[in-house]
Coordinates of N, CA and C in Angstrom, one line a residue:
G5 N 69.8 154.3 97.1 CA 70.1 155.7 97.5 C 69.6 156.1 98.8
M6 N 68.4 155.8 99.1 CA 67.8 156.2 100.4 C 68.5 155.4 101.5
F7 N 68.7 154.1 101.4 CA 69.3 153.3 102.4 C 70.7 153.8 102.7
V8 N 71.5 154.0 101.6 CA 72.9 154.5 101.8 C 72.9 155.8 102.5
T9 N 72.0 156.7 102.1 CA 71.9 158.1 102.7 C 71.6 157.9 104.2
L10 N 70.6 157.1 104.6 CA 70.3 157.0 106.0 C 71.4 156.3 106.7
T11 N 72.0 155.3 106.1 CA 73.1 154.6 106.8 C 74.3 155.6 107.1
Q12 N 74.6 156.4 106.1 CA 75.8 157.3 106.3 C 75.4 158.4 107.2
H13 N 74.2 158.8 107.3 CA 73.8 159.9 108.2 C 73.5 159.5 109.6
M14 N 72.7 158.4 109.7 CA 72.2 158.0 111.1 C 73.2 157.1 111.8
N15 N 74.0 156.3 111.1 CA 74.9 155.4 111.8 C 76.3 156.0 111.7
F16 N 76.6 157.0 112.5 CA 77.8 157.8 112.4 C 79.0 157.0 112.8
E17 N 78.9 155.9 113.6 CA 80.0 155.1 113.9 C 80.5 154.1 112.9
G18 N 79.7 154.1 111.8 CA 80.1 153.2 110.6 C 79.6 151.8 110.6
L19 N 78.8 151.5 111.7 CA 78.3 150.1 111.7 C 76.9 150.1 111.0
V20 N 76.7 149.1 110.2 CA 75.5 148.9 109.4 C 74.8 147.6 109.8
N21 N 73.5 147.6 109.9 CA 72.8 146.4 110.1 C 71.6 146.4 109.1
D22 N 70.9 145.3 109.0 CA 69.8 145.2 108.1 C 68.5 145.7 108.6
G23 N 68.5 146.3 109.8 CA 67.2 146.8 110.4 C 66.6 147.9 109.5
A24 N 67.4 148.9 109.1 CA 66.8 150.0 108.2 C 66.4 149.4 106.9
W25 N 67.1 148.5 106.3 CA 66.8 148.0 105.0 C 65.6 147.1 105.1
M26 N 65.4 146.3 106.1 CA 64.3 145.4 106.2 C 63.0 146.2 106.4
A27 N 63.1 147.4 107.0 CA 61.9 148.2 107.3 C 61.5 149.0 106.1
T28 N 62.3 149.0 105.0 CA 62.1 149.8 103.8 C 61.3 149.0 102.8
E29 N 60.3 149.5 102.2 CA 59.6 148.9 101.1 C 59.8 149.8 99.8
L30 N 60.5 149.2 98.8 CA 60.7 150.0 97.6 C 59.6 149.7 96.6
K31 N 59.0 150.7 96.0 CA 58.0 150.5 95.0 C 58.6 151.1 93.7
L32 N 59.0 150.2 92.8 CA 59.7 150.7 91.6 C 58.8 150.2 90.4
P33 N 57.9 151.1 89.9 CA 57.0 150.7 88.8 C 57.8 150.4 87.6
H34 N 57.3 149.4 86.9 CA 58.0 149.0 85.6 C 57.8 150.1 84.6
G35 N 58.9 150.4 83.9 CA 58.9 151.5 82.9 C 59.3 152.8 83.4
T36 N 59.6 153.0 84.7 CA 60.1 154.2 85.2 C 61.6 154.3 85.2
W37 N 62.2 155.4 85.6 CA 63.7 155.5 85.5 C 64.3 154.6 86.5
T38 N 63.6 154.2 87.6 CA 64.2 153.3 88.6 C 64.1 151.9 88.2
N39 N 63.2 151.6 87.2 CA 63.0 150.2 86.8 C 62.7 150.2 85.3
P40 N 63.7 150.5 84.4 CA 63.4 150.7 83.0 C 62.9 149.4 82.4
D41 N 62.1 149.5 81.3 CA 61.6 148.3 80.6 C 62.4 148.1 79.4
N42 N 63.4 148.9 79.1 CA 64.3 148.7 77.9 C 65.7 148.6 78.4
E43 N 66.4 147.5 78.0 CA 67.7 147.3 78.5 C 68.8 148.2 77.9
M44 N 68.4 149.0 76.9 CA 69.3 150.0 76.3 C 69.2 151.4 76.9
V45 N 68.4 151.5 78.0 CA 68.2 152.8 78.6 C 69.5 153.2 79.3
A46 N 69.9 154.4 79.2 CA 71.2 154.9 79.8 C 71.0 155.1 81.3
T47 N 71.8 154.4 82.1 CA 71.7 154.5 83.5 C 73.0 154.9 84.2
A48 N 74.0 155.1 83.4 CA 75.4 155.4 83.9 C 75.5 156.7 84.7
T49 N 74.7 157.7 84.3 CA 74.8 159.0 85.0 C 73.7 159.2 86.0
S50 N 73.2 158.2 86.6 CA 72.2 158.4 87.6 C 72.7 159.1 88.8
W51 N 74.0 159.1 89.1 CA 74.6 159.9 90.2 C 74.3 161.4 90.0
A52 N 74.2 161.9 88.8 CA 74.0 163.3 88.5 C 72.7 163.7 89.2
L53 N 71.7 162.9 89.3 CA 70.4 163.2 90.0 C 70.5 162.7 91.5
L54 N 71.0 161.5 91.7 CA 70.8 161.0 93.1 C 71.6 161.7 94.1
L55 N 72.9 162.1 93.8 CA 73.7 162.7 94.9 C 73.2 164.1 95.2
P56 N 72.9 165.0 94.3 CA 72.3 166.3 94.7 C 71.0 166.1 95.5
A57 N 70.1 165.2 95.0 CA 68.8 165.0 95.6 C 69.0 164.5 97.1
Y58 N 69.8 163.5 97.3 CA 70.0 163.0 98.6 C 70.9 163.9 99.5
G59 N 71.7 164.8 98.9 CA 72.4 165.8 99.6 C 71.4 166.8 100.2
V60 N 70.4 167.1 99.5 CA 69.3 168.0 100.0 C 68.6 167.3 101.1
F61 N 68.3 166.0 100.9 CA 67.6 165.2 101.9 C 68.4 165.2 103.2
Q62 N 69.7 165.0 103.1 CA 70.5 165.0 104.3 C 70.5 166.4 105.1
R63 N 70.5 167.5 104.3 CA 70.5 168.8 104.9 C 69.1 169.0 105.6
L64 N 68.0 168.6 104.9 CA 66.7 168.7 105.6 C 66.6 167.9 106.8
L65 N 67.1 166.7 106.8 CA 67.1 165.8 107.9 C 67.9 166.5 109.1
S66 N 69.0 167.1 108.8 CA 69.8 167.8 109.8 C 69.0 168.9 110.4
R67 N 68.3 169.7 109.6 CA 67.5 170.8 110.1 C 66.4 170.3 111.0
S68 N 65.9 169.2 110.7 CA 64.8 168.6 111.6 C 65.4 168.2 112.9
F69 N 66.7 167.6 112.9 CA 67.3 167.2 114.1 C 67.6 168.5 115.0
I70 N 68.1 169.6 114.4 CA 68.3 170.8 115.1 C 67.0 171.4 115.7
A71 N 66.0 171.3 114.9 CA 64.7 171.8 115.4 C 64.2 171.0 116.6
R72 N 64.5 169.7 116.7 CA 64.1 168.9 117.8 C 65.1 169.0 119.0
G73 N 66.2 169.7 118.8 CA 67.2 169.9 119.9 C 68.4 168.9 119.8
F74 N 68.5 168.1 118.8 CA 69.6 167.2 118.6 C 70.7 167.9 117.8
V75 N 71.4 168.8 118.4 CA 72.4 169.6 117.6 C 73.6 168.8 117.2
E76 N 73.9 167.8 118.1 CA 75.1 167.0 117.8 C 74.9 166.1 116.6
E77 N 73.6 165.9 116.1 CA 73.3 165.1 115.0 C 73.3 165.8 113.7
A78 N 73.6 167.1 113.7 CA 73.5 167.9 112.5 C 74.6 167.6 111.5
F79 N 74.3 167.6 110.3 CA 75.2 167.2 109.2 C 75.0 168.2 108.0
V80 N 76.1 168.6 107.5 CA 76.0 169.7 106.5 C 75.5 169.1 105.1
G81 N 75.8 167.9 104.9 CA 75.4 167.3 103.6 C 76.7 167.1 102.8
Q82 N 76.6 167.1 101.5 CA 77.7 166.8 100.7 C 77.9 167.8 99.6
V83 N 79.1 168.0 99.1 CA 79.3 168.9 97.9 C 79.0 168.1 96.7
N84 N 78.3 168.7 95.8 CA 77.9 168.0 94.6 C 78.4 168.6 93.3
S85 N 79.7 168.7 93.2 CA 80.3 169.1 92.0 C 80.7 168.0 91.1
P86 N 81.1 168.1 90.0 CA 80.8 167.4 88.7 C 80.5 165.9 88.9
M87 N 79.2 165.7 89.0 CA 78.7 164.3 89.2 C 78.9 163.4 87.9
I88 N 78.6 164.0 86.8 CA 78.7 163.2 85.6 C 80.1 162.7 85.3
E89 N 81.1 163.6 85.6 CA 82.5 163.2 85.4 C 83.0 162.2 86.5
M90 N 82.5 162.4 87.7 CA 83.0 161.6 88.8 C 82.1 160.4 89.2
G91 N 81.1 160.1 88.5 CA 80.1 159.1 88.9 C 80.6 157.7 88.7
G92 N 81.7 157.4 88.2 CA 82.2 156.1 88.1 C 82.1 155.6 86.6
T93 N 82.3 154.3 86.5 CA 82.3 153.7 85.1 C 80.9 153.2 84.8
S94 N 80.6 153.4 83.5 CA 79.2 152.9 83.1 C 79.2 151.4 83.0
Q95 N 78.0 150.9 82.7 CA 77.9 149.5 82.5 C 78.6 149.0 81.3
Y96 N 79.0 149.9 80.4 CA 79.7 149.5 79.2 C 81.2 149.7 79.3
G97 N 81.7 150.1 80.4 CA 83.1 150.3 80.6 C 83.5 151.7 80.6

């Protein structure tokens, strides 16, 4: 989520390289919602949390760009209407 958000926001020309990903360290504790310890845990509707949360992150990042004078880097964010219905197919089809 974080890498996709930064890629879509910072790399406006659409080019992606591994620089941002290599500089990122993910800490996913075992037994949390990002690294569940039970294979039967429901993970199909994670978009219902991730898209609104990272939409807010994009808007906050844009406000910080504007505050620093980079007005051309401003980005409104994304519309987050029905995430559960539009989130894609689950792991069970």
